[in-house]
Coordinates of C-alpha atoms and ligand atoms in Angstrom, one line a residue:
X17 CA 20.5 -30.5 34.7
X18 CA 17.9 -30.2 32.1
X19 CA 17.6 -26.6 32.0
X20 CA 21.5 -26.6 31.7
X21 CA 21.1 -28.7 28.4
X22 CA 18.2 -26.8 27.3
X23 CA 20.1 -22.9 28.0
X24 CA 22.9 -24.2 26.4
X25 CA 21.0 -25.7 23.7
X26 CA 19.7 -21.9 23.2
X27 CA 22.9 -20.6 23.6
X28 CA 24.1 -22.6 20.1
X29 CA 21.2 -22.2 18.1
X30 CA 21.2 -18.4 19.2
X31 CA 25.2 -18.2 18.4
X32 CA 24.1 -19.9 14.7
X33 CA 21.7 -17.7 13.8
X34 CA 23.9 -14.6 14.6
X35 CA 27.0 -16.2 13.0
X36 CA 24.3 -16.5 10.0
X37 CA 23.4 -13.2 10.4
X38 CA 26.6 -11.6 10.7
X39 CA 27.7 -13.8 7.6
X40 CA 25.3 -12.3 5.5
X41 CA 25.9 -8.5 6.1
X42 CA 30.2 -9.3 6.0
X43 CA 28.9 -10.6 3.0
X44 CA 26.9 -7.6 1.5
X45 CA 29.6 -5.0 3.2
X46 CA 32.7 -6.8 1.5
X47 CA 30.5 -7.1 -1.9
X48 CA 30.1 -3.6 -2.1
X49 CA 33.5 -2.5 -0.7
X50 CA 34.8 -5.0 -3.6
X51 CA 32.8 -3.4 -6.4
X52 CA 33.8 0.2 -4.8
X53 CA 37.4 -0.6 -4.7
X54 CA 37.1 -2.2 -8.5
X55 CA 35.4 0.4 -10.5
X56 CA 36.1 3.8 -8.7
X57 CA 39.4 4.5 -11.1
X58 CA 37.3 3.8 -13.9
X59 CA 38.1 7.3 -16.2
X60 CA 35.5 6.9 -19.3
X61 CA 32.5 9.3 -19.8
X62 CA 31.6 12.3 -19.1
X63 CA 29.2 14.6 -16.9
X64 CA 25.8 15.7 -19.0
X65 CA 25.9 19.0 -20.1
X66 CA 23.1 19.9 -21.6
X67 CA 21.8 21.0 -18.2
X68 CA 25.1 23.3 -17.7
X69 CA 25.5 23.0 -14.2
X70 CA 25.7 19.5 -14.3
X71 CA 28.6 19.7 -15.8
X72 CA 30.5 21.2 -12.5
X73 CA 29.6 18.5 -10.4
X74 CA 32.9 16.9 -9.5
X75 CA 33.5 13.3 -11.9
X76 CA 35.4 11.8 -9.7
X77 CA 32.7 11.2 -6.8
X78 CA 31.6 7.6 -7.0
X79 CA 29.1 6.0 -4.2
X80 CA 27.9 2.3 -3.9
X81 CA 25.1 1.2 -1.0
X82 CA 23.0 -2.1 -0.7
X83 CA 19.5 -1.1 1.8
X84 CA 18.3 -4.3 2.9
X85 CA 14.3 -4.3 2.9
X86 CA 14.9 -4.9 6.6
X87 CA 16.8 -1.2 6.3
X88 CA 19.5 -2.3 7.0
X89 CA 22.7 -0.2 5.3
X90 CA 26.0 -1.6 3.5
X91 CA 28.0 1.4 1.7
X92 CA 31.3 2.6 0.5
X93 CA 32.5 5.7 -0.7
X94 CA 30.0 9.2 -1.0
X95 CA 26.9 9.1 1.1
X96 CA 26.7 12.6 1.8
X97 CA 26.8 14.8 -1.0
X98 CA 23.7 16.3 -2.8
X99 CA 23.0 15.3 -6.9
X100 CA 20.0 16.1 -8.4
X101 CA 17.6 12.7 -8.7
X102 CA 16.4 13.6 -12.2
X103 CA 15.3 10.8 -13.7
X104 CA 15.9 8.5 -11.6
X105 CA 12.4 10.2 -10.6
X106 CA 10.5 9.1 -12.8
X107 CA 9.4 5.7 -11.6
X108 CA 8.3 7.4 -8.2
X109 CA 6.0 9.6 -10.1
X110 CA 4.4 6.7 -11.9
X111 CA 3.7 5.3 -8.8
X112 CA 2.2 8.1 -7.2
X113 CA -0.6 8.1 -10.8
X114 CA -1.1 4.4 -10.2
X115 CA -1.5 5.2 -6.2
X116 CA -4.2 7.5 -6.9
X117 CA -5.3 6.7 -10.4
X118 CA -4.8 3.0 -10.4
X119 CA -2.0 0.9 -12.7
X120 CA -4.8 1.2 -15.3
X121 CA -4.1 4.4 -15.7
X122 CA -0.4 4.4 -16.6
X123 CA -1.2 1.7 -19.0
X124 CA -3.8 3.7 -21.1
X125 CA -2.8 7.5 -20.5
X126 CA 0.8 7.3 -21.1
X127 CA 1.7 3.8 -22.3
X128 CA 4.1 0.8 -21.3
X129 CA 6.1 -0.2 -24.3
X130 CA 10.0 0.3 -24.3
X131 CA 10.8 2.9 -26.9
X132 CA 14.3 1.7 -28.0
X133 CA 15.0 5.0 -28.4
X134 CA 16.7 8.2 -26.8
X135 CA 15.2 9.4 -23.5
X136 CA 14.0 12.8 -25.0
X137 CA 13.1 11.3 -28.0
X138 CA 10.4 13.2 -30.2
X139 CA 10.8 10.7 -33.0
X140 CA 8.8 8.4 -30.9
X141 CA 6.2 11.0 -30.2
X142 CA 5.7 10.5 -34.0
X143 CA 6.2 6.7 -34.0
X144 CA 3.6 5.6 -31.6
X145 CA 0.2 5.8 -31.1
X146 CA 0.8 6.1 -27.4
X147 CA 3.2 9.1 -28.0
X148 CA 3.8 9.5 -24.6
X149 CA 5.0 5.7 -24.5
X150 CA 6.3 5.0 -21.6
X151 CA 6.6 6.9 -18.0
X152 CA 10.2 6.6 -17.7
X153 CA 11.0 8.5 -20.9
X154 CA 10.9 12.1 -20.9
X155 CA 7.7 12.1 -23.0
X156 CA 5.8 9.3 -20.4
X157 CA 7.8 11.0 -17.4
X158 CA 5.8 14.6 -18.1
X159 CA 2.8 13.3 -19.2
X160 CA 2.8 11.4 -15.2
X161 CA 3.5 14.5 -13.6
X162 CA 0.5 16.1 -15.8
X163 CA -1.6 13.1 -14.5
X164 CA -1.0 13.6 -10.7
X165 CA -4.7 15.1 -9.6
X166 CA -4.1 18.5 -8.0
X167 CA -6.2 21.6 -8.1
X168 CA -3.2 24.1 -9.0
X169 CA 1.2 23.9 -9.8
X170 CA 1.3 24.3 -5.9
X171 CA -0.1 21.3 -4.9
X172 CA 0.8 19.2 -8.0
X173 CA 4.5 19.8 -6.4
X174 CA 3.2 19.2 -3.2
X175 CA 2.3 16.0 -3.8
X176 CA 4.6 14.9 -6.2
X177 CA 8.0 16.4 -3.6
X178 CA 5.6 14.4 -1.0
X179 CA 5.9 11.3 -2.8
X180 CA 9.6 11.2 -3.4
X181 CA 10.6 12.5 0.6
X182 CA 8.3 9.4 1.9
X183 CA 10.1 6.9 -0.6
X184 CA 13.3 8.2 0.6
X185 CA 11.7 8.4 4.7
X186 CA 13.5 12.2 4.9
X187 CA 12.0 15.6 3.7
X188 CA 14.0 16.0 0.3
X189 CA 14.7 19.8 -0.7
X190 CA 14.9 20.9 -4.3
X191 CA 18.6 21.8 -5.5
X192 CA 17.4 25.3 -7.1
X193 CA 20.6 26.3 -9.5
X194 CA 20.0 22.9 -11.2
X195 CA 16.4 23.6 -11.4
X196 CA 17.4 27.7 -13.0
X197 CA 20.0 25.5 -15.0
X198 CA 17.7 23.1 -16.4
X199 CA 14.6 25.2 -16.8
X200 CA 16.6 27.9 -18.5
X201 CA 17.5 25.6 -21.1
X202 CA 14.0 23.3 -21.4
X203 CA 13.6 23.8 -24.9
X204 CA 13.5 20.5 -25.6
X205 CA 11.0 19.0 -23.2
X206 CA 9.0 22.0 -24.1
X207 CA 8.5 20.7 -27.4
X208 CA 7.8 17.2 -26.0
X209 CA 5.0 19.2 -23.4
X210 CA 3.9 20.8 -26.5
X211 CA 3.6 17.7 -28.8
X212 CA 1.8 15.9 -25.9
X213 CA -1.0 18.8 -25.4
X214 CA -1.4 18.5 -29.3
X215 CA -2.0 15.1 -29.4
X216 CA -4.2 14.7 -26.2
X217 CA -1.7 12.7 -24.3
X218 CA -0.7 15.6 -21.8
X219 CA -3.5 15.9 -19.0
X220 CA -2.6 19.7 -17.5
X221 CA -1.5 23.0 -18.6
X222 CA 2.3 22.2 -20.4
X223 CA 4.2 25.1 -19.0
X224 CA 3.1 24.3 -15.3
X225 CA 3.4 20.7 -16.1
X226 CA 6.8 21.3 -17.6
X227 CA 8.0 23.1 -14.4
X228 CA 6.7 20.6 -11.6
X229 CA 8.5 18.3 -14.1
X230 CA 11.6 20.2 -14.0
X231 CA 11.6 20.8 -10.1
X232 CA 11.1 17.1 -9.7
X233 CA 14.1 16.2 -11.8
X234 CA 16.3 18.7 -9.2
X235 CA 15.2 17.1 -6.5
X236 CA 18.4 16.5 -4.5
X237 CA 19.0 12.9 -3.0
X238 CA 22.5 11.5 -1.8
X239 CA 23.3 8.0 -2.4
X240 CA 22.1 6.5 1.3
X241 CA 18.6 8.2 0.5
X242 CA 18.3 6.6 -3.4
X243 CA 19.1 3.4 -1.3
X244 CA 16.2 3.8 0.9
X245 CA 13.8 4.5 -2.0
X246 CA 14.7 1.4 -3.9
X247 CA 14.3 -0.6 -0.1
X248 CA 10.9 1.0 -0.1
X249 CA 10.5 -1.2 -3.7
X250 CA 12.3 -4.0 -2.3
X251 CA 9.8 -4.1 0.9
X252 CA 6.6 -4.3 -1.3
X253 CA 5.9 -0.4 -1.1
X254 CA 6.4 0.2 2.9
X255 CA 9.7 2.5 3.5
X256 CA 11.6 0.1 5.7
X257 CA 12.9 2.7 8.1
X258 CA 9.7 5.1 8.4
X259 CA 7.6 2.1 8.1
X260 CA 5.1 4.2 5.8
X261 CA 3.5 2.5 3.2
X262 CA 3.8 4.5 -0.4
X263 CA 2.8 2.1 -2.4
X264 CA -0.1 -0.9 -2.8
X265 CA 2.3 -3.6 -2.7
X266 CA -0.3 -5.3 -5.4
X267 CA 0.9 -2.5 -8.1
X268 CA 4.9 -3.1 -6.9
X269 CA 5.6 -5.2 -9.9
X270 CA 3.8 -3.8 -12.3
X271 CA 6.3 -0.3 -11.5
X272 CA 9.2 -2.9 -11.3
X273 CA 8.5 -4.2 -14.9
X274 CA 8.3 -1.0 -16.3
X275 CA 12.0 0.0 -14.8
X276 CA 12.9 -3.4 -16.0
X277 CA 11.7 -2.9 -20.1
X278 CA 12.6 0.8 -19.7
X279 CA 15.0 1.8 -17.1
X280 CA 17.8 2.4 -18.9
X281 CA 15.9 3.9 -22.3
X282 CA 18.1 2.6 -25.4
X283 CA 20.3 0.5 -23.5
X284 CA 17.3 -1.5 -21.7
X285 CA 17.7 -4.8 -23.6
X286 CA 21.4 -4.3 -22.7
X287 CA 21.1 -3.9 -19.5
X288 CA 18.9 -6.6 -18.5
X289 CA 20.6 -9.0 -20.9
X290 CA 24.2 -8.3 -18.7
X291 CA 22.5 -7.3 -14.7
X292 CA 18.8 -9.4 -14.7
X293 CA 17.2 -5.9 -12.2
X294 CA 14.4 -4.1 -13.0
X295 CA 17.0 -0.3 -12.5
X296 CA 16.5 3.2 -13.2
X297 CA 18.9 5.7 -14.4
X298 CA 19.2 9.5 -13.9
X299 CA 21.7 12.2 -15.8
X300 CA 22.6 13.4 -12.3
X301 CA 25.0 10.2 -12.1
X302 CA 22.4 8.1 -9.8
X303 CA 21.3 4.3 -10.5
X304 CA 18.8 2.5 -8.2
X305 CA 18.5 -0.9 -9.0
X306 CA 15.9 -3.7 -7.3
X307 CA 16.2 -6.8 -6.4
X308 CA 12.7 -7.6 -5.7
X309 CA 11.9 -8.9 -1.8
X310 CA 15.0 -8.7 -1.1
X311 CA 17.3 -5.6 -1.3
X312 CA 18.5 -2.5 -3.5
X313 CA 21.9 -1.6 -4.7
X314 CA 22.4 2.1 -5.3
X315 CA 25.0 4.0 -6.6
X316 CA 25.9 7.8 -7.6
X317 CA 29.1 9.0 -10.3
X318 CA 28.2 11.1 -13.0
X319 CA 30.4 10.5 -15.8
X320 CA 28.1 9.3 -18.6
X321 CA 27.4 7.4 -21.4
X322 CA 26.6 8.0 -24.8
X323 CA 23.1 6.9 -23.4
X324 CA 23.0 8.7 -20.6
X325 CA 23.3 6.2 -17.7
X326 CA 26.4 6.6 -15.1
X327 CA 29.1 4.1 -16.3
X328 CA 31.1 3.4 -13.0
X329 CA 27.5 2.8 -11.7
X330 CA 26.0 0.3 -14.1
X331 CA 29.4 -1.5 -13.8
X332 CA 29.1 -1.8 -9.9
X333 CA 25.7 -2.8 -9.9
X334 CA 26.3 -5.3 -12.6
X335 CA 28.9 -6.8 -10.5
X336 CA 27.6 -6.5 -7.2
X337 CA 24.3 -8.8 -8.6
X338 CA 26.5 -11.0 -10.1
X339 CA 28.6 -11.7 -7.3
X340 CA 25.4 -12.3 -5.7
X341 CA 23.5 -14.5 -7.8
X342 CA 20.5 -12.2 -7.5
X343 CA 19.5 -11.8 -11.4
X344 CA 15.5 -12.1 -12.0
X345 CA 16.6 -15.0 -14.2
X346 CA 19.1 -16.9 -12.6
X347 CA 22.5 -15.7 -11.9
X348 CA 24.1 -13.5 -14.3
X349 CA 28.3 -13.7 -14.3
X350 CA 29.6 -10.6 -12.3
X351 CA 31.3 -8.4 -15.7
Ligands
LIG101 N1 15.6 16.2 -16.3 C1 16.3 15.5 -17.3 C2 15.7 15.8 -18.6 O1 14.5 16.0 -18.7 C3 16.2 14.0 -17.0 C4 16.9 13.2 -18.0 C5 17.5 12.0 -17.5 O2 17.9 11.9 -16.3 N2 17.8 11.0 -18.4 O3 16.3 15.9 -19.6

């Protein structure tokens, strides 16, 4: 008789915890398929074209995933398709220099104030003592690649395409017409490289630097696998699939303060001011945004704006945080 109570007692509190469970994720799947379902006739912006073949990339694709930092996956809309991680990027590579370098580093070779500027800004080269100022501008972004320790271009790729496969727990392959289309038409981080050496804030040869740099930006990712690198921020540095740890989770938040000052270049104080997540944008059409502990909300459509981050993507994310409640400083409304 007593066992009977106690199995059935088992049976309820095991029956709770999966209606719990189960609650949650209907929860996270109808959140997402909400946000999907809201912004994916949005029609404003457009592709970048300063890399041309950017500008072919069809507008009309629009992805939106929540990775859990359990791994698990909540998506709706394109999972599959290939767009170049650009710099989205960036982030990665800053935590590969404070992997191997320390957060030290980061702070005192390239910097990590907010410009408030443009993200290819050489105004701010002139502006700040730091020049390179942060790592998630184009300036900070190629001075971090510069700072990865490698004995030759070979193996400064190496490391860095290492980096970026074991955040997104998959082998990641370089998309090489974006990489001809972007290289082809550097000129302007060529300057920045250039600028950089001149000042003594660029730590390797600038034309090698400037084409790890560019291959990292071409780096193709689908929306599933810019999920599973913001989980890999979300779990504290450990990928949550691959279970391989890329990052000291001690140096987690300073990366996640960075993407939280800086994410979004220009439109930083915006963004935090309307979402509350530490977020980085690429010209590719990806967003990865954190929610620290917890979870990432991806998201992938390339029409643009004026500042360079994807606009049915900042509005999803922005929703999808509101709906949750899961702002850094208390729960932001969803628009
Ligand atoms: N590769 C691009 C560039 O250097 C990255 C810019 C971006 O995504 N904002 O211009």
């Amino acid at each position: 008789m007593m066992t009977k109570v106690l199995v059935a007692g088992l049976a309820l509190v095991l029956a709770a915890a999966q209606a719990v469970g189960k609650s949650q994720q209907t929860d996270y799947q109808a959140v997402v398929d909400a946000a999907y379902a809201q912004f994916k006739d949005v029609d404003e912006g457009a592709n970048a074209d300063y890399i041309p073949i950017l500008a072919t990339v069809p507008s009309d694709m629009f992805g939106v995933v929540i990775v859990t930092r359990q791994g698990e996956v909540f998506s709706a809309g394109e999972m599959d398709y290939e767009f170049s991680i650009q710099s989205v990027s960036k982030p990665f590579t800053a935590s590969l220099v404070m992997a191997q370098q320390g957060p030290a580093a980061v702070r005192t070779k390239i910097g990590v104030e907010p410009t408030g500027l443009p993200f290819n800004s050489k105004m701010a080269l002139e502006l700040y003592s730091a020049r390179s100022v942060n790592p998630l501008v184009n300036a900070g972004a190629i001075a971090a690649v510069s700072l990865v320790e490698a004995d030759s271009e070979a193996n400064r790729w190496e490391q860095i395409h290492g980096n970026l496969s074991a955040y997104a727990g998959r082998e990641l392959s370089v998309l090489e017409e974006v990489y001809t289309s972007e290289y082809e038409e550097s000129w302007s981080n060529r300057a920045i490289a250039n600028l950089l050496y001149n000042y003594g804030r660029l730590y390797s040869d600038p034309e090698e630097t400037l084409r790890v740099y560019t291959r990292q930006c071409s780096t193709g990712i689908n929306t599933l696998d810019l999920g599973m690198m913001g989980a890999t921020l979300a779990n504290q540095g450990v990928n949550p699939v691959t279970g391989k740890r890329v990052l000291d989770a001690a140096h987690v938040p300073e990366l996640l303060a960075i993407m939280a000052t800086a994410g979004f270049y220009d439109e930083s104080g915006e963004w935090m001011y309307s979402a509350g997540l530490p977020a980085k944008t690429g010209v590719g059409g990806g967003i990865v945004a954190v929610v620290p502990g917890r979870f990432a909300i991806a998201t992938f459509s390339p029409p643009l704006n004026e500042a360079g981050n994807s606009i049915r993507g900042m509005r999803a994310i922005r929703h999808i945080a509101g709906e949750l409640g899961v702002g850094l400083y208390g729960a932001n409304p969803s628009e």
